[in-house]
PDB file of C-alpha atoms in Angstrom:
ATOM      1  CA  MET G   1     209.632-137.116  59.987  1.00  0.00           C
ATOM      2  CA  GLN G   2     206.712-135.175  61.708  1.00  0.00           C
ATOM      3  CA  THR G   3     206.381-131.478  60.946  1.00  0.00           C
ATOM      4  CA  VAL G   4     204.654-128.428  63.049  1.00  0.00           C
ATOM      5  CA  GLU G   5     203.725-125.114  60.736  1.00  0.00           C
ATOM      6  CA  GLY G   6     201.646-121.844  60.983  1.00  0.00           C
ATOM      7  CA  GLU G   7     201.314-118.755  60.472  1.00  0.00           C
ATOM      8  CA  VAL G   8     203.929-116.107  61.547  1.00  0.00           C
ATOM      9  CA  HIS G   9     204.625-112.179  61.400  1.00  0.00           C
ATOM     10  CA  SER G  10     207.425-109.953  63.057  1.00  0.00           C
ATOM     11  CA  GLY G  11     205.095-108.144  65.190  1.00  0.00           C
ATOM     12  CA  PRO G  12     203.319-104.876  65.335  1.00  0.00           C
ATOM     13  CA  VAL G  13     206.565-103.147  63.267  1.00  0.00           C
ATOM     14  CA  ALA G  14     206.939-101.285  59.926  1.00  0.00           C
ATOM     15  CA  GLY G  15     209.766-100.863  57.884  1.00  0.00           C
ATOM     16  CA  ALA G  16     212.672-103.413  57.326  1.00  0.00           C
ATOM     17  CA  ASP G  17     210.961-105.362  59.992  1.00  0.00           C
ATOM     18  CA  ALA G  18     207.822-105.243  58.473  1.00  0.00           C
ATOM     19  CA  TRP G  19     206.677-109.099  56.912  1.00  0.00           C
ATOM     20  CA  THR G  20     204.272-111.924  57.703  1.00  0.00           C
ATOM     21  CA  GLY G  21     205.101-115.311  56.520  1.00  0.00           C
ATOM     22  CA  PHE G  22     204.916-118.843  56.958  1.00  0.00           C
ATOM     23  CA  ARG G  23     207.100-121.453  59.081  1.00  0.00           C
ATOM     24  CA  ALA G  24     207.186-125.171  58.691  1.00  0.00           C
ATOM     25  CA  ALA G  25     209.649-127.157  61.353  1.00  0.00           C
ATOM     26  CA  PRO G  26     210.445-130.451  62.641  1.00  0.00           C
ATOM     27  CA  SER G  27     208.159-131.226  65.512  1.00  0.00           C
ATOM     28  CA  HIS G  28     211.576-132.428  67.521  1.00  0.00           C
ATOM     29  CA  GLY G  29     213.287-128.900  66.642  1.00  0.00           C
ATOM     30  CA  GLY G  30     216.779-128.354  64.590  1.00  0.00           C
ATOM     31  CA  ILE G  31     219.652-126.228  64.380  1.00  0.00           C
ATOM     32  CA  VAL G  32     219.442-125.678  60.490  1.00  0.00           C
ATOM     33  CA  GLY G  33     217.289-122.730  59.587  1.00  0.00           C
ATOM     34  CA  VAL G  34     216.392-121.655  56.067  1.00  0.00           C
ATOM     35  CA  LEU G  35     214.971-118.461  54.529  1.00  0.00           C
ATOM     36  CA  VAL G  36     212.751-119.421  51.563  1.00  0.00           C
ATOM     37  CA  LEU G  37     212.151-116.508  49.158  1.00  0.00           C
ATOM     38  CA  ALA G  38     209.765-116.475  46.214  1.00  0.00           C
ATOM     39  CA  GLY G  39     210.343-114.707  43.121  1.00  0.00           C
ATOM     40  CA  SER G  40     208.408-111.728  41.718  1.00  0.00           C
ATOM     41  CA  SER G  41     205.341-113.434  42.123  1.00  0.00           C
ATOM     42  CA  GLY G  42     205.686-112.253  46.025  1.00  0.00           C
ATOM     43  CA  ARG G  43     203.962-115.769  47.208  1.00  0.00           C
ATOM     44  CA  ILE G  44     204.836-117.260  50.204  1.00  0.00           C
ATOM     45  CA  GLU G  45     206.258-120.572  49.659  1.00  0.00           C
ATOM     46  CA  ARG G  46     204.339-122.849  52.062  1.00  0.00           C
ATOM     47  CA  GLU G  47     204.828-126.050  49.518  1.00  0.00           C
ATOM     48  CA  ARG G  48     208.504-125.380  49.637  1.00  0.00           C
ATOM     49  CA  CYS G  49     208.816-125.068  53.359  1.00  0.00           C
ATOM     50  CA  ARG G  50     207.249-127.899  53.993  1.00  0.00           C
ATOM     51  CA  LEU G  51     209.590-130.170  51.738  1.00  0.00           C
ATOM     52  CA  LEU G  52     212.478-128.657  53.598  1.00  0.00           C
ATOM     53  CA  ALA G  53     210.676-129.367  57.308  1.00  0.00           C
ATOM     54  CA  ARG G  54     210.484-132.803  56.389  1.00  0.00           C
ATOM     55  CA  GLU G  55     214.499-133.164  55.841  1.00  0.00           C
ATOM     56  CA  GLY G  56     214.903-131.564  59.083  1.00  0.00           C
ATOM     57  CA  MET G  57     215.209-127.792  58.988  1.00  0.00           C
ATOM     58  CA  THR G  58     213.202-124.939  60.202  1.00  0.00           C
ATOM     59  CA  ALA G  59     211.775-123.082  57.212  1.00  0.00           C
ATOM     60  CA  LEU G  60     210.493-119.826  57.023  1.00  0.00           C
ATOM     61  CA  SER G  61     209.006-117.853  54.158  1.00  0.00           C
ATOM     62  CA  VAL G  62     207.929-114.099  54.273  1.00  0.00           C
ATOM     63  CA  ARG G  63     206.281-111.693  52.221  1.00  0.00           C
ATOM     64  CA  TRP G  64     208.852-109.051  51.226  1.00  0.00           C
ATOM     65  CA  PHE G  65     206.848-106.792  49.263  1.00  0.00           C
ATOM     66  CA  GLY G  66     203.202-105.809  48.760  1.00  0.00           C
ATOM     67  CA  GLY G  67     202.367-106.462  52.611  1.00  0.00           C
ATOM     68  CA  PRO G  68     201.693-104.047  55.338  1.00  0.00           C
ATOM     69  CA  GLY G  69     204.563-101.730  55.804  1.00  0.00           C
ATOM     70  CA  GLN G  70     206.584-102.886  52.766  1.00  0.00           C
ATOM     71  CA  PRO G  71     206.656-101.271  49.108  1.00  0.00           C
ATOM     72  CA  PRO G  72     204.273-102.585  47.072  1.00  0.00           C
ATOM     73  CA  GLY G  73     206.771-103.303  44.454  1.00  0.00           C
ATOM     74  CA  ILE G  74     210.235-104.321  44.252  1.00  0.00           C
ATOM     75  CA  CYS G  75     211.520-101.036  44.464  1.00  0.00           C
ATOM     76  CA  GLU G  76     214.231-100.217  47.031  1.00  0.00           C
ATOM     77  CA  VAL G  77     212.830-103.177  49.043  1.00  0.00           C
ATOM     78  CA  PRO G  78     215.537-102.583  52.014  1.00  0.00           C
ATOM     79  CA  LEU G  79     217.545-105.859  52.612  1.00  0.00           C
ATOM     80  CA  GLU G  80     217.393-105.572  56.372  1.00  0.00           C
ATOM     81  CA  THR G  81     213.623-107.335  55.675  1.00  0.00           C
ATOM     82  CA  PHE G  82     215.358-110.661  55.431  1.00  0.00           C
ATOM     83  CA  VAL G  83     217.814-110.169  58.184  1.00  0.00           C
ATOM     84  CA  SER G  84     215.259-109.221  60.363  1.00  0.00           C
ATOM     85  CA  ALA G  85     213.500-113.025  59.130  1.00  0.00           C
ATOM     86  CA  MET G  86     216.866-114.278  59.653  1.00  0.00           C
ATOM     87  CA  GLY G  87     216.945-113.227  63.159  1.00  0.00           C
ATOM     88  CA  ARG G  88     213.651-114.990  63.805  1.00  0.00           C
ATOM     89  CA  LEU G  89     215.468-118.457  62.680  1.00  0.00           C
ATOM     90  CA  ARG G  90     218.145-117.705  65.125  1.00  0.00           C
ATOM     91  CA  ALA G  91     216.147-116.631  68.488  1.00  0.00           C
ATOM     92  CA  GLU G  92     214.200-120.049  67.775  1.00  0.00           C
ATOM     93  CA  GLY G  93     217.713-122.115  67.770  1.00  0.00           C
ATOM     94  CA  ALA G  94     219.058-122.180  64.357  1.00  0.00           C
ATOM     95  CA  ARG G  95     223.185-122.276  64.575  1.00  0.00           C
ATOM     96  CA  ARG G  96     223.153-122.879  60.808  1.00  0.00           C
ATOM     97  CA  ILE G  97     221.386-120.226  58.522  1.00  0.00           C
ATOM     98  CA  GLY G  98     220.758-120.958  54.723  1.00  0.00           C
ATOM     99  CA  VAL G  99     218.860-118.664  52.091  1.00  0.00           C
ATOM    100  CA  LEU G 100     216.928-120.642  49.281  1.00  0.00           C
ATOM    101  CA  GLY G 101     215.875-118.250  46.396  1.00  0.00           C
ATOM    102  CA  VAL G 102     213.892-118.372  43.022  1.00  0.00           C
ATOM    103  CA  SER G 103     214.567-115.971  40.600  1.00  0.00           C
ATOM    104  CA  LYS G 104     214.266-111.984  42.293  1.00  0.00           C
ATOM    105  CA  GLY G 105     214.299-114.054  45.470  1.00  0.00           C
ATOM    106  CA  ALA G 106     217.889-115.384  44.155  1.00  0.00           C
ATOM    107  CA  GLU G 107     218.708-112.226  43.605  1.00  0.00           C
ATOM    108  CA  ALA G 108     218.318-111.148  47.082  1.00  0.00           C
ATOM    109  CA  ALA G 109     219.491-114.696  48.664  1.00  0.00           C
ATOM    110  CA  LEU G 110     223.072-113.849  47.007  1.00  0.00           C
ATOM    111  CA  HIS G 111     223.200-109.840  48.251  1.00  0.00           C
ATOM    112  CA  LEU G 112     222.372-111.069  51.631  1.00  0.00           C
ATOM    113  CA  SER G 113     225.396-113.858  51.864  1.00  0.00           C
ATOM    114  CA  VAL G 114     227.654-110.657  50.631  1.00  0.00           C
ATOM    115  CA  LEU G 115     226.445-108.205  53.170  1.00  0.00           C
ATOM    116  CA  GLN G 116     225.039-109.905  55.751  1.00  0.00           C
ATOM    117  CA  PRO G 117     227.336-112.238  58.086  1.00  0.00           C
ATOM    118  CA  GLY G 118     226.438-115.351  59.428  1.00  0.00           C
ATOM    119  CA  VAL G 119     224.789-116.739  56.257  1.00  0.00           C
ATOM    120  CA  ASP G 120     226.344-120.132  55.823  1.00  0.00           C
ATOM    121  CA  ALA G 121     224.619-121.664  52.525  1.00  0.00           C
ATOM    122  CA  VAL G 122     222.776-119.973  49.578  1.00  0.00           C
ATOM    123  CA  VAL G 123     220.957-121.969  46.999  1.00  0.00           C
ATOM    124  CA  ALA G 124     219.926-119.223  44.033  1.00  0.00           C
ATOM    125  CA  LEU G 125     217.265-121.003  41.582  1.00  0.00           C
ATOM    126  CA  SER G 126     217.280-119.251  38.046  1.00  0.00           C
ATOM    127  CA  PRO G 127     219.633-116.492  39.391  1.00  0.00           C
ATOM    128  CA  THR G 128     220.902-113.128  38.022  1.00  0.00           C
ATOM    129  CA  ALA G 129     224.510-111.915  37.755  1.00  0.00           C
ATOM    130  CA  VAL G 130     223.707-108.250  38.440  1.00  0.00           C
ATOM    131  CA  THR G 131     221.309-105.804  40.220  1.00  0.00           C
ATOM    132  CA  TRP G 132     218.226-105.250  38.029  1.00  0.00           C
ATOM    133  CA  ALA G 133     215.823-102.039  38.707  1.00  0.00           C
ATOM    134  CA  ASN G 134     212.754-102.426  40.065  1.00  0.00           C
ATOM    135  CA  ILE G 135     209.445-104.281  39.009  1.00  0.00           C
ATOM    136  CA  GLY G 136     206.390-102.180  40.113  1.00  0.00           C
ATOM    137  CA  PRO G 137     206.086 -98.878  41.973  1.00  0.00           C
ATOM    138  CA  GLY G 138     208.125 -97.922  45.254  1.00  0.00           C
ATOM    139  CA  ARG G 139     206.550 -96.437  48.380  1.00  0.00           C
ATOM    140  CA  ASP G 140     205.679 -93.362  46.397  1.00  0.00           C
ATOM    141  CA  GLY G 141     203.471 -95.241  44.123  1.00  0.00           C
ATOM    142  CA  LEU G 142     205.322 -94.686  41.037  1.00  0.00           C
ATOM    143  CA  THR G 143     207.135 -96.867  38.936  1.00  0.00           C
ATOM    144  CA  ARG G 144     209.528 -94.402  37.157  1.00  0.00           C
ATOM    145  CA  PRO G 145     211.944 -93.102  37.546  1.00  0.00           C
ATOM    146  CA  GLN G 146     213.564 -96.361  37.311  1.00  0.00           C
ATOM    147  CA  ARG G 147     215.091 -97.472  40.852  1.00  0.00           C
ATOM    148  CA  SER G 148     217.079-100.105  42.467  1.00  0.00           C
ATOM    149  CA  SER G 149     215.231-103.182  43.224  1.00  0.00           C
ATOM    150  CA  TRP G 150     216.989-102.996  46.993  1.00  0.00           C
ATOM    151  CA  THR G 151     218.347-100.948  49.769  1.00  0.00           C
ATOM    152  CA  TRP G 152     221.467-101.587  52.031  1.00  0.00           C
ATOM    153  CA  ARG G 153     221.642 -99.156  55.026  1.00  0.00           C
ATOM    154  CA  GLY G 154     219.285 -96.937  53.475  1.00  0.00           C
ATOM    155  CA  GLU G 155     221.352 -96.673  50.296  1.00  0.00           C
ATOM    156  CA  PRO G 156     220.108 -97.931  47.082  1.00  0.00           C
ATOM    157  CA  LEU G 157     222.285-100.733  45.408  1.00  0.00           C
ATOM    158  CA  PRO G 158     223.768 -99.772  41.720  1.00  0.00           C
ATOM    159  CA  PHE G 159     221.598-101.436  38.977  1.00  0.00           C
ATOM    160  CA  VAL G 160     220.900-102.168  35.632  1.00  0.00           C
ATOM    161  CA  PRO G 161     218.000-100.156  34.135  1.00  0.00           C
ATOM    162  CA  TYR G 162     215.486-101.422  31.862  1.00  0.00           C
ATOM    163  CA  ASP G 163     215.195-100.778  28.084  1.00  0.00           C
ATOM    164  CA  ASP G 164     211.904 -99.222  27.745  1.00  0.00           C
ATOM    165  CA  ALA G 165     212.045 -99.586  23.673  1.00  0.00           C
ATOM    166  CA  TRP G 166     211.647-103.098  23.907  1.00  0.00           C
ATOM    167  CA  THR G 167     208.274-104.667  22.868  1.00  0.00           C
ATOM    168  CA  PRO G 168     207.501-108.574  23.273  1.00  0.00           C
ATOM    169  CA  SER G 169     207.532-110.550  19.721  1.00  0.00           C
ATOM    170  CA  GLU G 170     204.112-112.590  20.732  1.00  0.00           C
ATOM    171  CA  PRO G 171     200.656-111.395  20.078  1.00  0.00           C
ATOM    172  CA  GLU G 172     199.108-108.632  22.577  1.00  0.00           C
ATOM    173  CA  GLY G 173     197.219-110.623  25.197  1.00  0.00           C
ATOM    174  CA  SER G 174     199.194-114.126  25.206  1.00  0.00           C
ATOM    175  CA  PRO G 175     201.722-114.944  27.327  1.00  0.00           C
ATOM    176  CA  ALA G 176     204.899-113.136  26.654  1.00  0.00           C
ATOM    177  CA  SER G 177     208.413-114.021  26.953  1.00  0.00           C
ATOM    178  CA  VAL G 178     210.717-111.379  28.564  1.00  0.00           C
ATOM    179  CA  LEU G 179     214.035-112.946  28.138  1.00  0.00           C
ATOM    180  CA  GLY G 180     214.722-110.444  25.047  1.00  0.00           C
ATOM    181  CA  TRP G 181     213.821-107.672  27.521  1.00  0.00           C
ATOM    182  CA  TYR G 182     216.693-108.141  29.615  1.00  0.00           C
ATOM    183  CA  GLU G 183     219.439-109.000  27.122  1.00  0.00           C
ATOM    184  CA  GLN G 184     218.781-105.646  25.259  1.00  0.00           C
ATOM    185  CA  SER G 185     218.923-104.308  28.463  1.00  0.00           C
ATOM    186  CA  LEU G 186     221.634-105.483  29.346  1.00  0.00           C
ATOM    187  CA  ARG G 187     223.328-104.333  26.392  1.00  0.00           C
ATOM    188  CA  ARG G 188     222.081-100.919  26.111  1.00  0.00           C
ATOM    189  CA  TYR G 189     223.243-100.266  29.731  1.00  0.00           C
ATOM    190  CA  ALA G 190     226.208-102.223  29.381  1.00  0.00           C
ATOM    191  CA  ASP G 191     228.385 -99.224  30.975  1.00  0.00           C
ATOM    192  CA  ARG G 192     226.157-100.061  34.000  1.00  0.00           C
ATOM    193  CA  ALA G 193     226.758-103.440  34.598  1.00  0.00           C
ATOM    194  CA  PRO G 194     229.950-103.643  36.408  1.00  0.00           C
ATOM    195  CA  ALA G 195     228.794-101.975  39.516  1.00  0.00           C
ATOM    196  CA  ALA G 196     225.580-103.298  39.734  1.00  0.00           C
ATOM    197  CA  ALA G 197     227.170-107.053  39.441  1.00  0.00           C
ATOM    198  CA  VAL G 198     226.491-109.239  42.541  1.00  0.00           C
ATOM    199  CA  PRO G 199     230.138-109.425  44.378  1.00  0.00           C
ATOM    200  CA  VAL G 200     229.756-113.356  45.010  1.00  0.00           C
ATOM    201  CA  GLU G 201     233.303-113.244  45.192  1.00  0.00           C
ATOM    202  CA  ARG G 202     232.897-112.046  48.461  1.00  0.00           C
ATOM    203  CA  SER G 203     230.554-114.190  49.604  1.00  0.00           C
ATOM    204  CA  GLY G 204     231.813-116.671  52.310  1.00  0.00           C
ATOM    205  CA  ALA G 205     228.524-118.903  52.167  1.00  0.00           C
ATOM    206  CA  GLU G 206     228.543-122.190  50.647  1.00  0.00           C
ATOM    207  CA  LEU G 207     226.869-121.384  46.961  1.00  0.00           C
ATOM    208  CA  VAL G 208     224.497-123.456  44.846  1.00  0.00           C
ATOM    209  CA  LEU G 209     223.348-122.109  41.629  1.00  0.00           C
ATOM    210  CA  VAL G 210     220.577-124.198  39.694  1.00  0.00           C
ATOM    211  CA  ALA G 211     219.567-122.635  35.993  1.00  0.00           C
ATOM    212  CA  GLY G 212     217.750-123.864  33.014  1.00  0.00           C
ATOM    213  CA  GLY G 213     218.961-123.739  29.237  1.00  0.00           C
ATOM    214  CA  ASP G 214     215.515-122.787  28.154  1.00  0.00           C
ATOM    215  CA  ASP G 215     214.714-120.389  30.660  1.00  0.00           C
ATOM    216  CA  LEU G 216     212.604-117.522  28.936  1.00  0.00           C
ATOM    217  CA  MET G 217     212.571-115.256  31.754  1.00  0.00           C
ATOM    218  CA  TRP G 218     215.959-114.419  31.566  1.00  0.00           C
ATOM    219  CA  PRO G 219     219.180-115.712  30.726  1.00  0.00           C
ATOM    220  CA  SER G 220     219.421-117.315  34.099  1.00  0.00           C
ATOM    221  CA  LEU G 221     222.208-119.912  32.567  1.00  0.00           C
ATOM    222  CA  PRO G 222     224.607-117.384  31.446  1.00  0.00           C
ATOM    223  CA  TYR G 223     224.046-115.541  34.767  1.00  0.00           C
ATOM    224  CA  ALA G 224     224.892-118.576  36.816  1.00  0.00           C
ATOM    225  CA  GLU G 225     227.932-119.460  34.789  1.00  0.00           C
ATOM    226  CA  GLU G 226     229.241-116.006  34.942  1.00  0.00           C
ATOM    227  CA  LEU G 227     228.731-116.012  38.829  1.00  0.00           C
ATOM    228  CA  ALA G 228     230.364-119.847  38.924  1.00  0.00           C
ATOM    229  CA  ALA G 229     233.205-118.279  36.867  1.00  0.00           C
ATOM    230  CA  ARG G 230     234.063-115.527  39.165  1.00  0.00           C
ATOM    231  CA  ARG G 231     233.609-117.416  42.162  1.00  0.00           C
ATOM    232  CA  ARG G 232     236.027-120.022  40.721  1.00  0.00           C
ATOM    233  CA  ALA G 233     238.794-116.903  39.642  1.00  0.00           C
ATOM    234  CA  ALA G 234     238.293-115.922  43.274  1.00  0.00           C
ATOM    235  CA  GLY G 235     239.509-119.362  44.573  1.00  0.00           C
ATOM    236  CA  LEU G 236     236.479-120.127  46.280  1.00  0.00           C
ATOM    237  CA  PRO G 237     233.787-122.991  45.660  1.00  0.00           C
ATOM    238  CA  VAL G 238     230.660-123.493  44.083  1.00  0.00           C
ATOM    239  CA  ARG G 239     228.267-125.814  42.655  1.00  0.00           C
ATOM    240  CA  LEU G 240     226.183-125.052  39.259  1.00  0.00           C
ATOM    241  CA  VAL G 241     223.676-127.373  38.378  1.00  0.00           C
ATOM    242  CA  THR G 242     221.965-127.278  35.044  1.00  0.00           C
ATOM    243  CA  ARG G 243     219.719-128.895  32.653  1.00  0.00           C
ATOM    244  CA  ALA G 244     219.447-127.575  28.728  1.00  0.00           C
ATOM    245  CA  GLY G 245     215.673-128.007  28.095  1.00  0.00           C
ATOM    246  CA  ALA G 246     214.509-126.965  31.964  1.00  0.00           C
ATOM    247  CA  GLY G 247     212.880-123.359  32.055  1.00  0.00           C
ATOM    248  CA  HIS G 248     212.571-120.452  34.977  1.00  0.00           C
ATOM    249  CA  ARG G 249     210.756-122.740  37.472  1.00  0.00           C
ATOM    250  CA  PRO G 250     212.694-125.644  38.596  1.00  0.00           C
ATOM    251  CA  ARG G 251     210.322-127.948  40.592  1.00  0.00           C
ATOM    252  CA  LEU G 252     212.179-130.142  43.313  1.00  0.00           C
ATOM    253  CA  PRO G 253     211.447-133.685  44.554  1.00  0.00           C
ATOM    254  CA  GLY G 254     208.123-133.742  46.121  1.00  0.00           C
ATOM    255  CA  GLU G 255     206.687-130.349  44.787  1.00  0.00           C
ATOM    256  CA  GLY G 256     204.046-130.241  42.384  1.00  0.00           C
ATOM    257  CA  HIS G 257     204.239-128.669  38.799  1.00  0.00           C
ATOM    258  CA  ALA G 258     204.493-124.951  38.679  1.00  0.00           C
ATOM    259  CA  PRO G 259     201.349-123.184  38.113  1.00  0.00           C
ATOM    260  CA  ALA G 260     200.421-122.019  34.325  1.00  0.00           C
ATOM    261  CA  SER G 261     200.803-118.482  33.640  1.00  0.00           C
ATOM    262  CA  GLY G 262     198.220-116.230  31.139  1.00  0.00           C
ATOM    263  CA  THR G 263     200.949-113.558  31.673  1.00  0.00           C
ATOM    264  CA  PHE G 264     204.474-114.916  31.013  1.00  0.00           C
ATOM    265  CA  ARG G 265     206.101-117.871  29.115  1.00  0.00           C
ATOM    266  CA  TYR G 266     208.532-119.533  31.545  1.00  0.00           C
ATOM    267  CA  GLY G 267     209.818-121.888  29.551  1.00  0.00           C
ATOM    268  CA  GLY G 268     211.173-125.628  29.897  1.00  0.00           C
ATOM    269  CA  SER G 269     208.535-128.326  30.546  1.00  0.00           C
ATOM    270  CA  ALA G 270     207.204-130.145  33.457  1.00  0.00           C
ATOM    271  CA  ALA G 271     209.444-133.049  33.164  1.00  0.00           C
ATOM    272  CA  ALA G 272     212.595-130.741  32.549  1.00  0.00           C
ATOM    273  CA  ASP G 273     211.997-128.689  35.218  1.00  0.00           C
ATOM    274  CA  ALA G 274     211.301-131.561  37.573  1.00  0.00           C
ATOM    275  CA  SER G 275     214.846-133.462  36.108  1.00  0.00           C
ATOM    276  CA  LEU G 276     216.590-129.896  36.810  1.00  0.00           C
ATOM    277  CA  GLY G 277     215.262-129.983  40.431  1.00  0.00           C
ATOM    278  CA  ALA G 278     216.072-133.617  41.155  1.00  0.00           C
ATOM    279  CA  ALA G 279     219.467-133.150  39.996  1.00  0.00           C
ATOM    280  CA  ALA G 280     220.301-130.311  42.480  1.00  0.00           C
ATOM    281  CA  TRP G 281     218.050-131.738  45.018  1.00  0.00           C
ATOM    282  CA  PRO G 282     221.210-133.265  46.949  1.00  0.00           C
ATOM    283  CA  HIS G 283     223.409-130.680  46.342  1.00  0.00           C
ATOM    284  CA  ILE G 284     221.110-128.264  48.134  1.00  0.00           C
ATOM    285  CA  LEU G 285     220.520-130.553  51.115  1.00  0.00           C
ATOM    286  CA  ASP G 286     224.265-130.881  51.527  1.00  0.00           C
ATOM    287  CA  ALA G 287     224.798-127.082  51.469  1.00  0.00           C
ATOM    288  CA  LEU G 288     221.794-126.142  53.632  1.00  0.00           C
ATOM    289  CA  LEU G 289     222.485-129.289  56.206  1.00  0.00           C
ATOM    290  CA  GLY G 290     225.682-128.356  56.387  1.00  0.00           C
ATOM    291  CA  PRO G 291     228.320-130.875  58.099  1.00  0.00           C
ATOM    292  CA  GLY G 292     226.931-133.906  59.685  1.00  0.00           C
ATOM    293  CA  GLY G 293     223.944-133.309  56.913  1.00  0.00           C
ATOM    294  CA  ALA G 294     222.451-136.694  55.399  1.00  0.00           C
ATOM    295  CA  ALA G 295     223.072-135.363  51.772  1.00  0.00           C
ATOM    296  CA  PRO G 296     225.971-135.906  49.832  1.00  0.00           C
ATOM    297  CA  ALA G 297     229.047-134.008  50.350  1.00  0.00           C
ATOM    298  CA  ALA G 298     231.018-134.336  47.528  1.00  0.00           C
ATOM    299  CA  ALA G 299     231.199-130.547  46.030  1.00  0.00           C
ATOM    300  CA  GLN G 300     230.961-130.896  42.037  1.00  0.00           C
ATOM    301  CA  ASP G 301     229.783-129.384  38.977  1.00  0.00           C
ATOM    302  CA  SER G 302     227.087-131.237  37.829  1.00  0.00           C
ATOM    303  CA  SER G 303     225.932-129.546  35.008  1.00  0.00           C
ATOM    304  CA  LYS G 304     224.876-130.985  31.898  1.00  0.00           C
TER     305      LYS G 304
END
């Protein structure tokens, strides 16, 4: 399918409406718009947007922190930033809106499906079941005291803090797994978890959860299983796609390997991460495209 692409921005504004991004779309247009959110890297997901555009969707990925007029870190980021970006998709003719996010982007995507009417589908890759504290500084340049990652209508969302007593087990200077940090923090601040839980049982969006059992960044598989269980307890549909050997960065068909990191251990392998992405792909397409889409329509749990 022929596509058109280019850099976009929200205009000369500040606050929640300040963002820059990348848009890829079918050359003939389309009625499905997808907001694509990276994780804590803060990157703009150009390759993923191109992949979705080839499937007939208008895909927009935005920088949501670290840019002009934005918090320098993932600290009290206004969720309205994403609402502004979805408004851009609607203004261009999208009548069905999806959000595809990975890691911290998945955390935001799940919240949006609860807080913002009109989100039709959410794909959460390597999700969390709770809101976490900030990663990096807020607008004041400070990382402490710990604050929420997100705000909504000016109010911080309840969050689970990090346990500062945790230290990595790897030698200093080598890539580290922070899985134990999240597990230890959740144990120490278990009393904060109920208020910080992402209330997916109140979401009206179609929900696809994708997680690997070898995620070394945070326990995304237990998180995804918790989210799925709460959806089912509420009588709501959910699709959970997992692979035991996959890590934090599932790769969708047509995407290259995730780049190596000198800072973090993400788990998984190139083959396992691609296998998870391939297993999830038909469910992702089905949820994002909606009724009349080209992907298989059967909702099912395809975890292994």
